[in-house]
Each structure stands twice: as structure tokens, then as C-alpha cells.
Amino acid sequence: VIQKLKVESEVRALKFDDTGLFCFAGTKAGAVHVLEASDTVNIRFKFKTSLGKVGRLHH
């Protein structure tokens, strides 16, 4: 492990953008953390946003 970052809720999904510069971490609580690669080894928090709750669709 090179680097660990703490967030308030379990991370369930990770995805880098096409440039490889930004990483998006989706949490169990519905937040999305945006991380930026500051060099070839380290990443840092850029910002966080929360998603609204989505209701179920009934057929």
C-alpha cells in the first residue's frame, strides 16, 4: 500500500477519468469523492458531493 485516504463511509466504486488525472470514489452513503493525482504516486482530495436519494420505480 502506497497511500491510504480516510472517508466517512465504505467506498463501493472507483473510476479514473480518461486522462488518468481524476479518480471518482463512490461511497455506501451516496457521496462521490473526487481525487486528483498530484504526481505519479500520490493522490489528494479535490472535493466531495452528495447524491440525492433515488426512489424505486414500480411497474
CSV table of N, CA and C in Angstrom, one decimal:
chain,number,residue,atom,x,y,z
A,1,VAL,N,0.9,-1.2,0.0
A,1,VAL,CA,0.0,0.0,0.0
A,1,VAL,C,0.9,1.2,0.0
A,2,ILE,N,0.7,2.1,-1.0
A,2,ILE,CA,1.4,3.3,-1.1
A,2,ILE,C,0.8,4.5,-0.3
A,3,GLN,N,-0.5,4.6,-0.4
A,3,GLN,CA,-1.3,5.7,0.2
A,3,GLN,C,-2.6,5.2,0.6
A,4,LYS,N,-3.1,5.7,1.8
A,4,LYS,CA,-4.5,5.4,2.3
A,4,LYS,C,-5.1,6.8,2.5
A,5,LEU,N,-6.4,6.9,2.2
A,5,LEU,CA,-7.2,8.1,2.5
A,5,LEU,C,-8.4,7.6,3.2
A,6,LYS,N,-8.8,8.4,4.2
A,6,LYS,CA,-10.0,8.0,5.0
A,6,LYS,C,-11.2,8.8,4.5
A,7,VAL,N,-12.3,8.1,4.4
A,7,VAL,CA,-13.6,8.7,4.1
A,7,VAL,C,-14.6,8.3,5.1
A,8,GLU,N,-15.7,9.0,5.2
A,8,GLU,CA,-16.7,8.7,6.2
A,8,GLU,C,-17.5,7.4,6.1
A,9,SER,N,-17.5,6.8,4.9
A,9,SER,CA,-18.3,5.7,4.6
A,9,SER,C,-17.5,4.8,3.6
A,10,GLU,N,-17.9,3.5,3.6
A,10,GLU,CA,-17.2,2.5,2.8
A,10,GLU,C,-17.2,2.9,1.3
A,11,VAL,N,-16.1,2.8,0.7
A,11,VAL,CA,-16.0,3.1,-0.8
A,11,VAL,C,-16.5,1.8,-1.5
A,12,ARG,N,-17.4,2.0,-2.4
A,12,ARG,CA,-18.0,0.9,-3.2
A,12,ARG,C,-17.6,0.9,-4.6
A,13,ALA,N,-17.2,2.0,-5.2
A,13,ALA,CA,-16.8,2.1,-6.6
A,13,ALA,C,-15.7,3.1,-6.8
A,14,LEU,N,-14.7,2.8,-7.6
A,14,LEU,CA,-13.6,3.6,-8.0
A,14,LEU,C,-13.6,3.7,-9.5
A,15,LYS,N,-13.3,4.9,-10.1
A,15,LYS,CA,-13.2,5.0,-11.5
A,15,LYS,C,-12.3,6.2,-11.8
A,16,PHE,N,-11.3,6.1,-12.7
A,16,PHE,CA,-10.5,7.2,-13.2
A,16,PHE,C,-11.1,7.7,-14.4
A,17,ASP,N,-10.9,9.0,-14.6
A,17,ASP,CA,-11.4,9.6,-15.9
A,17,ASP,C,-10.4,9.2,-17.0
A,18,ASP,N,-10.8,9.6,-18.3
A,18,ASP,CA,-9.9,9.2,-19.4
A,18,ASP,C,-8.5,9.8,-19.4
A,19,THR,N,-8.3,10.9,-18.7
A,19,THR,CA,-7.0,11.5,-18.6
A,19,THR,C,-6.1,10.8,-17.6
A,20,GLY,N,-6.7,10.1,-16.6
A,20,GLY,CA,-6.0,9.4,-15.6
A,20,GLY,C,-5.6,10.4,-14.5
A,21,LEU,N,-6.1,11.6,-14.5
A,21,LEU,CA,-5.8,12.7,-13.6
A,21,LEU,C,-6.7,12.7,-12.4
A,22,PHE,N,-8.0,12.3,-12.6
A,22,PHE,CA,-9.0,12.4,-11.6
A,22,PHE,C,-9.6,11.0,-11.3
A,23,CYS,N,-9.8,10.7,-10.0
A,23,CYS,CA,-10.4,9.5,-9.6
A,23,CYS,C,-11.7,9.8,-8.9
A,24,PHE,N,-12.7,9.1,-9.2
A,24,PHE,CA,-14.0,9.3,-8.5
A,24,PHE,C,-14.3,8.1,-7.6
A,25,ALA,N,-14.5,8.3,-6.3
A,25,ALA,CA,-14.8,7.3,-5.3
A,25,ALA,C,-16.2,7.4,-4.8
A,26,GLY,N,-17.1,6.4,-5.1
A,26,GLY,CA,-18.5,6.4,-4.7
A,26,GLY,C,-18.6,5.7,-3.4
A,27,THR,N,-19.3,6.2,-2.4
A,27,THR,CA,-19.4,5.6,-1.1
A,27,THR,C,-20.7,5.0,-0.9
A,28,LYS,N,-20.8,4.1,0.1
A,28,LYS,CA,-22.1,3.4,0.5
A,28,LYS,C,-23.1,4.5,0.9
A,29,ALA,N,-22.7,5.6,1.5
A,29,ALA,CA,-23.6,6.6,1.9
A,29,ALA,C,-24.1,7.5,0.8
A,30,GLY,N,-23.6,7.3,-0.4
A,30,GLY,CA,-24.1,8.1,-1.6
A,30,GLY,C,-23.3,9.3,-1.9
A,31,ALA,N,-22.1,9.4,-1.3
A,31,ALA,CA,-21.2,10.6,-1.6
A,31,ALA,C,-20.3,10.2,-2.7
A,32,VAL,N,-19.8,11.1,-3.5
A,32,VAL,CA,-18.8,10.9,-4.5
A,32,VAL,C,-17.6,11.8,-4.1
A,33,HIS,N,-16.5,11.2,-3.9
A,33,HIS,CA,-15.3,12.0,-3.6
A,33,HIS,C,-14.5,12.1,-4.9
A,34,VAL,N,-14.0,13.3,-5.2
A,34,VAL,CA,-13.2,13.5,-6.4
A,34,VAL,C,-11.8,13.7,-5.9
A,35,LEU,N,-10.9,12.8,-6.4
A,35,LEU,CA,-9.5,12.9,-6.1
A,35,LEU,C,-8.6,13.2,-7.3
A,36,GLU,N,-7.5,13.9,-7.0
A,36,GLU,CA,-6.7,14.4,-8.1
A,36,GLU,C,-5.3,13.8,-8.0
A,37,ALA,N,-4.7,13.2,-9.0
A,37,ALA,CA,-3.4,12.7,-9.0
A,37,ALA,C,-2.4,13.9,-8.9
A,38,SER,N,-1.7,14.0,-7.8
A,38,SER,CA,-0.8,15.2,-7.7
A,38,SER,C,0.6,14.9,-8.3
A,39,ASP,N,0.9,13.6,-8.5
A,39,ASP,CA,2.1,13.1,-9.2
A,39,ASP,C,1.9,11.7,-9.5
A,40,THR,N,3.0,11.0,-9.9
A,40,THR,CA,2.8,9.6,-10.3
A,40,THR,C,2.5,8.6,-9.2
A,41,VAL,N,2.6,9.1,-7.9
A,41,VAL,CA,2.4,8.2,-6.8
A,41,VAL,C,1.3,8.6,-5.9
A,42,ASN,N,1.1,9.9,-5.7
A,42,ASN,CA,0.1,10.4,-4.7
A,42,ASN,C,-1.1,11.0,-5.3
A,43,ILE,N,-2.2,10.8,-4.5
A,43,ILE,CA,-3.5,11.4,-4.9
A,43,ILE,C,-3.9,12.3,-3.7
A,44,ARG,N,-4.8,13.3,-4.0
A,44,ARG,CA,-5.3,14.2,-2.9
A,44,ARG,C,-6.7,14.5,-3.2
A,45,PHE,N,-7.4,14.8,-2.1
A,45,PHE,CA,-8.9,15.1,-2.2
A,45,PHE,C,-9.0,16.4,-3.0
A,46,LYS,N,-9.9,16.5,-3.9
A,46,LYS,CA,-10.2,17.7,-4.6
A,46,LYS,C,-11.5,18.3,-4.1
A,47,PHE,N,-12.6,17.5,-4.1
A,47,PHE,CA,-13.9,17.9,-3.4
A,47,PHE,C,-14.8,16.7,-3.3
A,48,LYS,N,-15.9,16.9,-2.6
A,48,LYS,CA,-16.9,15.8,-2.3
A,48,LYS,C,-18.3,16.4,-2.6
A,49,THR,N,-19.1,15.6,-3.1
A,49,THR,CA,-20.5,15.9,-3.3
A,49,THR,C,-21.4,14.8,-2.9
A,50,SER,N,-22.6,15.1,-2.5
A,50,SER,CA,-23.5,14.0,-2.1
A,50,SER,C,-24.6,13.9,-3.1
A,51,LEU,N,-25.0,12.7,-3.4
A,51,LEU,CA,-26.1,12.4,-4.3
A,51,LEU,C,-27.4,12.4,-3.6
A,52,GLY,N,-28.5,12.8,-4.2
A,52,GLY,CA,-29.8,12.7,-3.6
A,52,GLY,C,-30.3,11.2,-3.6
A,53,LYS,N,-31.2,10.9,-2.7
A,53,LYS,CA,-31.7,9.5,-2.7
A,53,LYS,C,-32.6,9.3,-3.9
A,54,VAL,N,-32.5,8.2,-4.5
A,54,VAL,CA,-33.3,7.9,-5.7
A,54,VAL,C,-34.4,6.8,-5.3
A,55,GLY,N,-35.6,7.1,-5.5
A,55,GLY,CA,-36.7,6.1,-5.2
A,55,GLY,C,-36.7,5.0,-6.2
A,56,ARG,N,-37.4,3.9,-5.8
A,56,ARG,CA,-37.6,2.8,-6.7
A,56,ARG,C,-38.7,3.1,-7.7
A,57,LEU,N,-38.5,2.5,-8.9
A,57,LEU,CA,-39.5,2.6,-9.9
A,57,LEU,C,-40.4,1.3,-9.8
A,58,HIS,N,-41.7,1.5,-9.7
A,58,HIS,CA,-42.6,0.4,-9.6
A,58,HIS,C,-43.3,0.2,-11.0
A,59,HIS,N,-43.4,-1.0,-11.4
A,59,HIS,CA,-44.1,-1.3,-12.7
A,59,HIS,C,-45.5,-1.8,-12.5
